[in-house]
Amino acid sequence: MTDSHLTLALPKGRVLAVALELLTRAGLPLSIPENSRQLRHFFEGVTVLELRNADVPVYVDLGVADLGVVGKDVLMEAERKVYEPLDLKFGVCRIALIREKGATGPIRRVASKYPRIAVNYLEGKGITAEVIELGGNIELAALTGLADAVVDIVETGSTLRANNLEEIEVIAHSSARLIVNRASLKLKAERIRPLIRRLERIVNV
Ligand code: PRP
């Protein structure tokens, strides 16, 4: 592999296809057959690693991947030291504090798939509450009494409407971001900087 070989960390699932299409339009022709069980994909001058969402910032921070695409929500939770040069403007959603409609009691316990975001938010608000980490269908915690509120993603709002829940406060807005390893940005600048510029032109139309 040459010094300018690029390794990309991309999340499997919904984001993968959109990220591949964007990168292809930006001059890296990448195509991965649907339903491929291969986890690493080799192209001329580029390797793509197909990862779990939350692992993308880890691979980029530790330098195994030069670049990655990941949601701002996951990036905030990961607290990794990576460059975030570009908002790719897809996968738009918000992270919110959610409660059952009409709930008025004190918030003593909060459930989330994003415990760090939840802790930082509650600290900022001066709310003393226990944060418990759950793996999915977080809204159920608020409905069953496991927690007094949850911190979770709202995209269309359908889950809230279908479950008699309401957004109390938007904590942050999220969308897919391009992230870059800090050393790679310097060492592979001649490949990475033009790629960022091309992506920028595509997403900022
Ligand atoms: C996410 C999130 C909400 C839902 C919000 O769940 O946790 O439950 O999407 O989207 P909506 O506002 O369009 O209804 P996802 O299906 O990604 O999986 P999870 O519940 O396992 O986290």
Short mmCIF file of C-alpha atoms and ligand atoms in Angstrom, two decimals:
data_model
loop_
_atom_site.label_atom_id
_atom_site.label_comp_id
_atom_site.label_asym_id
_atom_site.label_seq_id
_atom_site.Cartn_x
_atom_site.Cartn_y
_atom_site.Cartn_z
CA MET A 1 0.00 0.00 0.00
CA THR A 2 1.26 3.46 -0.85
CA ASP A 3 1.33 6.35 1.61
CA SER A 4 -1.69 7.86 -0.08
CA HIS A 5 -3.83 4.74 0.27
CA LEU A 6 -7.07 5.72 2.05
CA THR A 7 -8.97 3.55 4.50
CA LEU A 8 -12.59 4.57 5.05
CA ALA A 9 -14.74 3.59 8.04
CA LEU A 10 -18.39 3.46 7.05
CA PRO A 11 -21.39 2.36 9.08
CA LYS A 12 -23.28 -0.66 7.82
CA GLY A 13 -26.98 -0.31 7.13
CA ARG A 14 -28.92 2.73 5.93
CA VAL A 15 -26.00 5.16 5.90
CA LEU A 16 -23.68 2.92 3.87
CA ALA A 17 -25.45 3.27 0.52
CA VAL A 18 -25.80 7.05 0.82
CA ALA A 19 -22.16 7.45 1.88
CA LEU A 20 -20.93 5.28 -1.01
CA GLU A 21 -22.98 7.26 -3.50
CA LEU A 22 -21.63 10.57 -2.18
CA LEU A 23 -18.03 9.36 -2.24
CA THR A 24 -18.47 7.99 -5.76
CA ARG A 25 -19.79 11.36 -6.93
CA ALA A 26 -16.77 12.96 -5.26
CA GLY A 27 -14.41 10.89 -7.39
CA LEU A 28 -13.90 7.67 -5.42
CA PRO A 29 -15.77 5.03 -7.42
CA LEU A 30 -16.93 2.65 -4.70
CA SER A 31 -19.64 0.07 -5.12
CA ILE A 32 -20.44 -2.77 -2.78
CA PRO A 33 -22.88 -5.49 -3.83
CA GLU A 34 -26.03 -5.56 -1.71
CA ASN A 35 -26.15 -8.40 0.84
CA SER A 36 -22.39 -8.84 0.67
CA ARG A 37 -21.14 -10.51 3.86
CA GLN A 38 -17.64 -9.21 3.25
CA LEU A 39 -16.56 -6.74 5.94
CA ARG A 40 -13.61 -5.21 4.07
CA HIS A 41 -13.82 -4.03 0.49
CA PHE A 42 -10.74 -3.32 -1.62
CA PHE A 43 -10.65 -0.74 -4.42
CA GLU A 44 -7.87 1.03 -6.32
CA GLY A 45 -6.18 3.14 -3.64
CA VAL A 46 -9.06 2.77 -1.17
CA THR A 47 -10.16 0.21 1.42
CA VAL A 48 -13.66 0.38 2.93
CA LEU A 49 -14.31 -1.06 6.39
CA GLU A 50 -17.95 -1.81 7.16
CA LEU A 51 -18.52 -1.14 10.85
CA ARG A 52 -21.12 -0.74 13.52
CA ASN A 53 -22.09 2.95 13.83
CA ALA A 54 -20.54 3.51 17.24
CA ASP A 55 -17.23 1.95 16.16
CA VAL A 56 -16.57 4.41 13.31
CA PRO A 57 -15.08 7.19 15.54
CA VAL A 58 -12.89 4.61 17.31
CA TYR A 59 -11.33 3.34 14.05
CA VAL A 60 -10.76 6.91 12.85
CA ASP A 61 -9.37 8.24 16.16
CA LEU A 62 -6.96 5.33 16.51
CA GLY A 63 -5.74 5.72 12.93
CA VAL A 64 -6.86 2.38 11.49
CA ALA A 65 -9.12 4.40 9.19
CA ASP A 66 -8.19 7.78 7.71
CA LEU A 67 -11.76 8.94 7.19
CA GLY A 68 -15.22 7.99 8.33
CA VAL A 69 -18.86 8.85 7.96
CA VAL A 70 -20.96 8.89 11.12
CA GLY A 71 -23.96 10.60 12.69
CA LYS A 72 -23.32 13.63 14.91
CA ASP A 73 -25.28 11.83 17.65
CA VAL A 74 -22.80 8.95 17.65
CA LEU A 75 -19.88 11.37 17.41
CA MET A 76 -21.08 13.38 20.43
CA GLU A 77 -21.47 10.18 22.42
CA ALA A 78 -18.05 8.84 21.38
CA GLU A 79 -16.08 11.90 22.59
CA ARG A 80 -13.16 11.03 20.27
CA LYS A 81 -10.54 13.49 19.06
CA VAL A 82 -11.18 13.49 15.32
CA TYR A 83 -11.55 16.30 12.80
CA GLU A 84 -15.09 16.94 11.69
CA PRO A 85 -14.65 19.04 8.55
CA LEU A 86 -17.99 18.55 6.87
CA ASP A 87 -21.71 18.21 7.50
CA LEU A 88 -22.89 15.76 4.85
CA LYS A 89 -26.49 16.85 5.45
CA PHE A 90 -28.22 13.50 5.28
CA GLY A 91 -29.58 11.39 8.16
CA VAL A 92 -31.03 14.53 9.70
CA CYS A 93 -32.58 14.01 13.14
CA ARG A 94 -32.51 15.48 16.64
CA ILE A 95 -31.58 14.21 20.07
CA ALA A 96 -34.28 15.07 22.56
CA LEU A 97 -35.46 14.65 26.11
CA ILE A 98 -38.72 12.72 25.88
CA ARG A 99 -41.44 11.95 28.41
CA GLU A 100 -44.84 10.37 28.41
CA LYS A 101 -47.42 13.02 27.47
CA GLY A 102 -48.57 14.93 30.53
CA ALA A 103 -45.84 13.58 32.85
CA THR A 104 -45.09 16.20 35.50
CA GLY A 105 -43.18 14.45 38.30
CA PRO A 106 -39.48 14.98 38.98
CA ILE A 107 -36.92 13.43 36.66
CA ARG A 108 -34.92 11.05 38.84
CA ARG A 109 -33.98 8.39 36.30
CA VAL A 110 -33.25 8.79 32.59
CA ALA A 111 -32.72 5.96 30.10
CA SER A 112 -30.73 6.33 26.90
CA LYS A 113 -28.60 4.68 24.25
CA TYR A 114 -26.49 7.86 24.61
CA PRO A 115 -25.49 7.91 28.31
CA ARG A 116 -22.75 10.54 27.93
CA ILE A 117 -25.03 12.93 26.06
CA ALA A 118 -27.70 12.37 28.71
CA VAL A 119 -25.28 12.96 31.61
CA ASN A 120 -23.85 16.14 30.01
CA TYR A 121 -27.33 17.47 29.29
CA LEU A 122 -28.64 16.79 32.80
CA GLU A 123 -25.52 18.30 34.40
CA GLY A 124 -25.92 21.40 32.25
CA LYS A 125 -29.50 21.73 33.45
CA GLY A 126 -28.58 21.13 37.08
CA ILE A 127 -30.82 18.05 37.22
CA THR A 128 -29.58 15.28 39.51
CA ALA A 129 -30.74 12.05 37.94
CA GLU A 130 -29.45 8.53 37.46
CA VAL A 131 -28.72 7.66 33.82
CA ILE A 132 -29.19 4.08 32.71
CA GLU A 133 -27.93 2.77 29.40
CA LEU A 134 -30.28 0.72 27.23
CA GLY A 135 -29.73 -0.88 23.83
CA GLY A 136 -32.84 -0.01 21.81
CA ASN A 137 -36.57 0.84 21.79
CA ILE A 138 -35.59 3.35 24.46
CA GLU A 139 -39.03 4.98 24.51
CA LEU A 140 -40.43 1.91 26.29
CA ALA A 141 -38.49 2.92 29.39
CA ALA A 142 -40.59 6.09 29.71
CA LEU A 143 -43.82 4.20 29.04
CA THR A 144 -43.21 1.42 31.54
CA GLY A 145 -41.88 3.55 34.38
CA LEU A 146 -38.37 2.15 34.12
CA ALA A 147 -37.32 5.80 33.73
CA ASP A 148 -39.00 9.20 34.22
CA ALA A 149 -37.68 10.39 30.84
CA VAL A 150 -35.51 9.18 27.99
CA VAL A 151 -32.89 10.80 25.78
CA ASP A 152 -33.35 9.51 22.26
CA ILE A 153 -33.45 10.28 18.55
CA VAL A 154 -36.48 11.84 16.89
CA GLU A 155 -36.51 11.69 13.12
CA THR A 156 -40.05 11.90 11.75
CA GLY A 157 -41.77 11.96 15.15
CA SER A 158 -43.81 8.84 14.28
CA THR A 159 -42.52 6.86 17.26
CA LEU A 160 -43.52 9.68 19.63
CA ARG A 161 -47.00 9.98 18.10
CA ALA A 162 -47.60 6.22 18.12
CA ASN A 163 -46.65 5.91 21.79
CA ASN A 164 -48.21 8.95 23.48
CA LEU A 165 -44.84 10.58 24.09
CA GLU A 166 -43.70 14.18 23.82
CA GLU A 167 -40.47 16.00 23.22
CA ILE A 168 -39.64 18.15 26.24
CA GLU A 169 -36.50 19.71 24.83
CA VAL A 170 -34.22 19.34 21.82
CA ILE A 171 -30.71 18.63 23.12
CA ALA A 172 -28.87 18.70 19.78
CA HIS A 173 -29.40 18.49 16.04
CA SER A 174 -27.73 15.64 14.20
CA SER A 175 -26.83 14.64 10.64
CA ALA A 176 -24.12 12.55 9.00
CA ARG A 177 -20.61 14.02 9.32
CA LEU A 178 -17.33 13.37 7.56
CA ILE A 179 -14.64 12.70 10.14
CA VAL A 180 -10.88 12.56 9.58
CA ASN A 181 -7.99 11.18 11.59
CA ARG A 182 -5.84 14.09 12.75
CA ALA A 183 -2.51 12.67 11.56
CA SER A 184 -3.97 11.50 8.23
CA LEU A 185 -5.20 15.01 7.46
CA LYS A 186 -1.58 16.17 7.49
CA LEU A 187 0.18 13.08 6.12
CA LYS A 188 -2.30 12.39 3.32
CA ALA A 189 -3.35 16.00 2.72
CA GLU A 190 -2.88 15.72 -1.04
CA ARG A 191 -5.64 13.10 -1.23
CA ILE A 192 -7.87 14.11 1.67
CA ARG A 193 -8.13 17.89 1.19
CA PRO A 194 -9.35 17.73 -2.45
CA LEU A 195 -11.81 14.99 -1.45
CA ILE A 196 -13.23 17.23 1.31
CA ARG A 197 -13.51 20.10 -1.19
CA ARG A 198 -15.33 17.94 -3.75
CA LEU A 199 -17.73 16.59 -1.10
CA GLU A 200 -18.31 20.13 0.12
CA ARG A 201 -19.33 21.25 -3.36
CA ILE A 202 -21.74 18.32 -3.67
CA VAL A 203 -23.50 18.77 -0.32
CA ASN A 204 -23.62 22.56 -0.43
CA VAL A 205 -25.60 22.88 -3.66
C1 PRP B 1 -34.71 5.39 16.32
C2 PRP B 1 -34.94 6.12 17.63
C3 PRP B 1 -36.45 6.22 17.70
C4 PRP B 1 -36.85 6.29 16.26
C5 PRP B 1 -37.20 7.71 15.92
O1 PRP B 1 -34.81 4.06 16.55
O2 PRP B 1 -34.40 5.41 18.72
O3 PRP B 1 -36.99 5.10 18.31
O4 PRP B 1 -35.74 5.88 15.46
O5 PRP B 1 -37.62 7.85 14.58
P1 PRP B 1 -39.02 8.52 14.21
O6 PRP B 1 -39.07 9.86 14.88
O7 PRP B 1 -38.93 8.63 12.70
O8 PRP B 1 -40.11 7.62 14.65
P2 PRP B 1 -34.23 2.96 15.57
O9 PRP B 1 -35.33 2.37 14.79
O10 PRP B 1 -33.08 3.51 14.79
O11 PRP B 1 -33.67 1.83 16.54
P3 PRP B 1 -33.57 1.66 18.13
O12 PRP B 1 -34.91 1.87 18.72
O13 PRP B 1 -33.12 0.27 18.26
O14 PRP B 1 -32.58 2.66 18.61
#
